[in-house]
PDB file of C-alpha atoms in Angstrom:
ATOM      1  CA  MET A   1      14.861  18.956 -12.909  1.00 58.00           C
ATOM      2  CA  LYS A   2      17.131  16.303 -11.417  1.00 65.00           C
ATOM      3  CA  PHE A   3      16.527  15.101  -7.866  1.00 65.00           C
ATOM      4  CA  MET A   4      19.464  13.983  -5.799  1.00 70.00           C
ATOM      5  CA  ALA A   5      19.985  12.728  -2.254  1.00 71.00           C
ATOM      6  CA  PRO A   6      21.055  15.420   0.180  1.00 72.00           C
ATOM      7  CA  LYS A   7      24.817  15.740   0.554  1.00 74.00           C
ATOM      8  CA  PHE A   8      24.701  15.059   4.306  1.00 71.00           C
ATOM      9  CA  TRP A   9      23.642  11.468   3.551  1.00 71.00           C
ATOM     10  CA  TYR A  10      27.180  10.798   2.361  1.00 78.00           C
ATOM     11  CA  LYS A  11      29.050  12.490   5.220  1.00 80.00           C
ATOM     12  CA  SER A  12      29.950  10.789   8.462  1.00 84.00           C
ATOM     13  CA  ASN A  13      28.582  12.524  11.511  1.00 84.00           C
ATOM     14  CA  LEU A  14      27.888  11.814  15.196  1.00 87.00           C
ATOM     15  CA  LEU A  15      24.200  11.198  14.691  1.00 83.00           C
ATOM     16  CA  GLY A  16      24.956   8.550  12.082  1.00 82.00           C
ATOM     17  CA  TYR A  17      27.269   6.745  14.438  1.00 87.00           C
ATOM     18  CA  ILE A  18      24.675   6.865  17.225  1.00 88.00           C
ATOM     19  CA  LEU A  19      21.848   5.573  15.017  1.00 87.00           C
ATOM     20  CA  TYR A  20      23.836   2.799  13.318  1.00 90.00           C
ATOM     21  CA  PRO A  21      23.551   0.254  16.227  1.00 92.00           C
ATOM     22  CA  LEU A  22      19.815   0.957  16.328  1.00 93.00           C
ATOM     23  CA  SER A  23      19.545   0.180  12.643  1.00 91.00           C
ATOM     24  CA  LEU A  24      21.251  -3.182  13.232  1.00 94.00           C
ATOM     25  CA  LEU A  25      18.847  -3.936  16.047  1.00 95.00           C
ATOM     26  CA  TYR A  26      15.898  -3.091  13.777  1.00 93.00           C
ATOM     27  CA  LEU A  27      17.320  -5.353  11.092  1.00 94.00           C
ATOM     28  CA  LEU A  28      17.653  -8.222  13.617  1.00 95.00           C
ATOM     29  CA  PHE A  29      14.042  -7.879  14.744  1.00 94.00           C
ATOM     30  CA  ARG A  30      12.827  -7.648  11.147  1.00 91.00           C
ATOM     31  CA  TYR A  31      14.589 -10.921  10.257  1.00 91.00           C
ATOM     32  CA  LEU A  32      13.215 -12.610  13.387  1.00 93.00           C
ATOM     33  CA  HIS A  33       9.747 -11.457  12.458  1.00 90.00           C
ATOM     34  CA  ILE A  34      10.133 -12.927   8.953  1.00 86.00           C
ATOM     35  CA  LEU A  35      11.351 -16.235  10.390  1.00 89.00           C
ATOM     36  CA  ILE A  36       8.493 -16.720  12.911  1.00 90.00           C
ATOM     37  CA  SER A  37       5.688 -15.274  10.776  1.00 84.00           C
ATOM     38  CA  LYS A  38       3.428 -17.425   8.707  1.00 79.00           C
ATOM     39  CA  GLN A  39       3.601 -16.380   5.100  1.00 78.00           C
ATOM     40  CA  LYS A  40       0.244 -15.686   3.498  1.00 81.00           C
ATOM     41  CA  ARG A  41      -0.381 -15.076  -0.198  1.00 83.00           C
ATOM     42  CA  PHE A  42      -2.940 -13.115  -2.070  1.00 88.00           C
ATOM     43  CA  SER A  43      -5.008 -14.939  -4.722  1.00 88.00           C
ATOM     44  CA  LYS A  44      -4.110 -12.351  -7.402  1.00 91.00           C
ATOM     45  CA  LYS A  45      -0.958 -10.585  -8.548  1.00 93.00           C
ATOM     46  CA  LEU A  46      -0.051  -7.481  -6.598  1.00 92.00           C
ATOM     47  CA  VAL A  47       1.156  -4.041  -7.525  1.00 92.00           C
ATOM     48  CA  THR A  48       2.058  -2.308  -4.285  1.00 90.00           C
ATOM     49  CA  ILE A  49       2.500   1.435  -4.083  1.00 89.00           C
ATOM     50  CA  GLY A  50       3.886   2.889  -0.906  1.00 76.00           C
ATOM     51  CA  ASN A  51       6.715   4.454   0.986  1.00 68.00           C
ATOM     52  CA  VAL A  52       7.550   5.658   4.452  1.00 58.00           C
ATOM     53  CA  THR A  53       5.588   8.869   3.968  1.00 58.00           C
ATOM     54  CA  VAL A  54       1.968   8.557   5.126  1.00 57.00           C
ATOM     55  CA  GLY A  55       0.232  11.277   3.137  1.00 61.00           C
ATOM     56  CA  GLY A  56       0.884  13.687   0.313  1.00 64.00           C
ATOM     57  CA  ALA A  57       3.542  11.669  -1.416  1.00 70.00           C
ATOM     58  CA  GLY A  58       1.518  11.079  -4.592  1.00 77.00           C
ATOM     59  CA  LYS A  59       0.696   7.367  -4.135  1.00 84.00           C
ATOM     60  CA  THR A  60      -2.922   7.673  -5.235  1.00 87.00           C
ATOM     61  CA  PRO A  61      -2.116   9.433  -8.559  1.00 89.00           C
ATOM     62  CA  VAL A  62       0.491   6.714  -9.207  1.00 91.00           C
ATOM     63  CA  ALA A  63      -2.159   4.036  -8.530  1.00 92.00           C
ATOM     64  CA  ILE A  64      -4.506   5.719 -10.979  1.00 93.00           C
ATOM     65  CA  ALA A  65      -1.739   5.989 -13.595  1.00 94.00           C
ATOM     66  CA  ILE A  66      -0.960   2.265 -13.209  1.00 95.00           C
ATOM     67  CA  SER A  67      -4.672   1.478 -13.611  1.00 95.00           C
ATOM     68  CA  ASP A  68      -4.649   3.477 -16.875  1.00 95.00           C
ATOM     69  CA  ILE A  69      -1.695   1.377 -18.113  1.00 96.00           C
ATOM     70  CA  LEU A  70      -3.364  -1.879 -17.139  1.00 96.00           C
ATOM     71  CA  SER A  71      -6.626  -0.769 -18.800  1.00 95.00           C
ATOM     72  CA  ALA A  72      -4.790   0.059 -22.000  1.00 96.00           C
ATOM     73  CA  LYS A  73      -3.363  -3.476 -21.978  1.00 96.00           C
ATOM     74  CA  GLU A  74      -6.835  -4.877 -21.247  1.00 95.00           C
ATOM     75  CA  ILE A  75      -5.696  -6.330 -17.896  1.00 96.00           C
ATOM     76  CA  LYS A  76      -8.473  -6.467 -15.335  1.00 96.00           C
ATOM     77  CA  PHE A  77      -7.593  -4.882 -12.031  1.00 96.00           C
ATOM     78  CA  CYS A  78      -9.037  -3.645  -8.768  1.00 95.00           C
ATOM     79  CA  PHE A  79      -7.774  -1.315  -6.011  1.00 95.00           C
ATOM     80  CA  LEU A  80      -7.220  -2.226  -2.386  1.00 94.00           C
ATOM     81  CA  ALA A  81      -6.908   0.568   0.164  1.00 91.00           C
ATOM     82  CA  LYS A  82      -6.867   0.744   3.948  1.00 86.00           C
ATOM     83  CA  GLY A  83      -9.264   3.668   4.112  1.00 81.00           C
ATOM     84  CA  TYR A  84      -7.369   5.721   6.691  1.00 80.00           C
ATOM     85  CA  GLY A  85      -9.664   7.666   8.940  1.00 78.00           C
ATOM     86  CA  ALA A  86     -12.770   5.928   7.648  1.00 82.00           C
ATOM     87  CA  LYS A  87     -15.607   4.650   9.784  1.00 86.00           C
ATOM     88  CA  GLU A  88     -15.810   1.319   8.009  1.00 84.00           C
ATOM     89  CA  LYS A  89     -12.887  -1.049   8.602  1.00 84.00           C
ATOM     90  CA  GLY A  90     -13.983  -3.579   5.945  1.00 79.00           C
ATOM     91  CA  PRO A  91     -13.435  -5.689   4.102  1.00 91.00           C
ATOM     92  CA  LEU A  92     -15.945  -4.301   1.636  1.00 91.00           C
ATOM     93  CA  LEU A  93     -16.339  -3.313  -1.986  1.00 93.00           C
ATOM     94  CA  VAL A  94     -16.829   0.429  -2.315  1.00 93.00           C
ATOM     95  CA  ASP A  95     -20.170   1.353  -3.915  1.00 92.00           C
ATOM     96  CA  LYS A  96     -20.749   5.066  -4.500  1.00 89.00           C
ATOM     97  CA  ARG A  97     -24.504   4.525  -4.142  1.00 91.00           C
ATOM     98  CA  TYR A  98     -24.053   3.534  -0.484  1.00 91.00           C
ATOM     99  CA  HIS A  99     -20.658   4.797   0.605  1.00 89.00           C
ATOM    100  CA  ASP A 100     -19.103   8.221   1.023  1.00 87.00           C
ATOM    101  CA  ALA A 101     -15.689   9.532   2.082  1.00 86.00           C
ATOM    102  CA  PHE A 102     -16.772   9.548   5.733  1.00 89.00           C
ATOM    103  CA  LEU A 103     -17.539   5.803   5.635  1.00 90.00           C
ATOM    104  CA  VAL A 104     -14.677   4.483   3.517  1.00 91.00           C
ATOM    105  CA  GLY A 105     -12.211   7.354   3.135  1.00 88.00           C
ATOM    106  CA  ASP A 106     -11.556   9.906   0.431  1.00 88.00           C
ATOM    107  CA  GLU A 107      -8.861   7.984  -1.451  1.00 91.00           C
ATOM    108  CA  PRO A 108     -11.048   4.866  -1.963  1.00 91.00           C
ATOM    109  CA  MET A 109     -13.830   7.108  -3.298  1.00 92.00           C
ATOM    110  CA  LEU A 110     -11.405   8.634  -5.779  1.00 92.00           C
ATOM    111  CA  LEU A 111      -9.912   5.260  -6.786  1.00 93.00           C
ATOM    112  CA  ASN A 112     -13.459   3.884  -7.225  1.00 93.00           C
ATOM    113  CA  GLN A 113     -13.956   6.338 -10.117  1.00 93.00           C
ATOM    114  CA  ASN A 114     -11.304   4.401 -12.052  1.00 94.00           C
ATOM    115  CA  GLY A 115     -12.226   0.817 -11.122  1.00 93.00           C
ATOM    116  CA  ASP A 116     -13.476  -1.422  -8.345  1.00 94.00           C
ATOM    117  CA  CYS A 117     -12.005  -0.489  -4.981  1.00 95.00           C
ATOM    118  CA  TYR A 118     -11.974  -2.649  -1.898  1.00 95.00           C
ATOM    119  CA  VAL A 119     -11.395  -1.270   1.542  1.00 93.00           C
ATOM    120  CA  SER A 120      -9.997  -3.234   4.429  1.00 92.00           C
ATOM    121  CA  TYR A 121      -7.856  -2.104   7.315  1.00 88.00           C
ATOM    122  CA  ASN A 122      -6.398  -5.608   7.291  1.00 86.00           C
ATOM    123  CA  ARG A 123      -5.683  -5.968   3.585  1.00 85.00           C
ATOM    124  CA  LEU A 124      -5.266  -9.714   3.674  1.00 87.00           C
ATOM    125  CA  GLN A 125      -8.822 -10.115   4.965  1.00 88.00           C
ATOM    126  CA  ALA A 126     -10.082  -8.529   1.716  1.00 90.00           C
ATOM    127  CA  ASP A 127      -8.562 -11.300  -0.360  1.00 90.00           C
ATOM    128  CA  SER A 128     -11.611 -13.551   0.086  1.00 88.00           C
ATOM    129  CA  LEU A 129     -13.801 -10.864  -1.469  1.00 91.00           C
ATOM    130  CA  ILE A 130     -11.299 -10.007  -4.203  1.00 93.00           C
ATOM    131  CA  SER A 131     -10.755 -13.669  -5.133  1.00 90.00           C
ATOM    132  CA  GLU A 132     -14.416 -13.783  -6.265  1.00 91.00           C
ATOM    133  CA  SER A 133     -13.888 -10.813  -8.641  1.00 91.00           C
ATOM    134  CA  ASP A 134     -12.722 -11.031 -12.221  1.00 92.00           C
ATOM    135  CA  ALA A 135      -9.625  -8.901 -11.469  1.00 94.00           C
ATOM    136  CA  ASP A 136      -6.244 -10.308 -12.430  1.00 95.00           C
ATOM    137  CA  VAL A 137      -4.224  -7.693 -10.559  1.00 95.00           C
ATOM    138  CA  ILE A 138      -4.647  -5.893  -7.234  1.00 95.00           C
ATOM    139  CA  ILE A 139      -3.280  -2.373  -7.046  1.00 95.00           C
ATOM    140  CA  MET A 140      -2.576  -1.654  -3.375  1.00 91.00           C
ATOM    141  CA  ASP A 141      -2.502   2.002  -2.513  1.00 81.00           C
TER     142      ASP A 141
END
């Protein structure tokens, strides 16, 4: 099965003309944000999985598949998730003896079955914990 962009993406229409100036404004603010923001770096290499869709797009299965590939190549990794809807905001290392889906979220519990999973609503704050681990790569879901 071949997936293609919808045909209306390639046709000019009134809505496109109306939204175009807004897209330029968004682009301007994005560049300004980049210019005034302080760049921060993680201590490990990152594999980031994401898109505009919040849920149900298949990001977690992709993260698990990437972990399988890294494991086969004997590359040490860990997962980093935000834990949407979780009580704990982190940063913390998920431990199935003490945590459940209510505390850290269902996706981190699933990811934790395949490797260490850190949860932090602010992902950069988790870097201090992750830097102490033996992981070479962080898979961000």
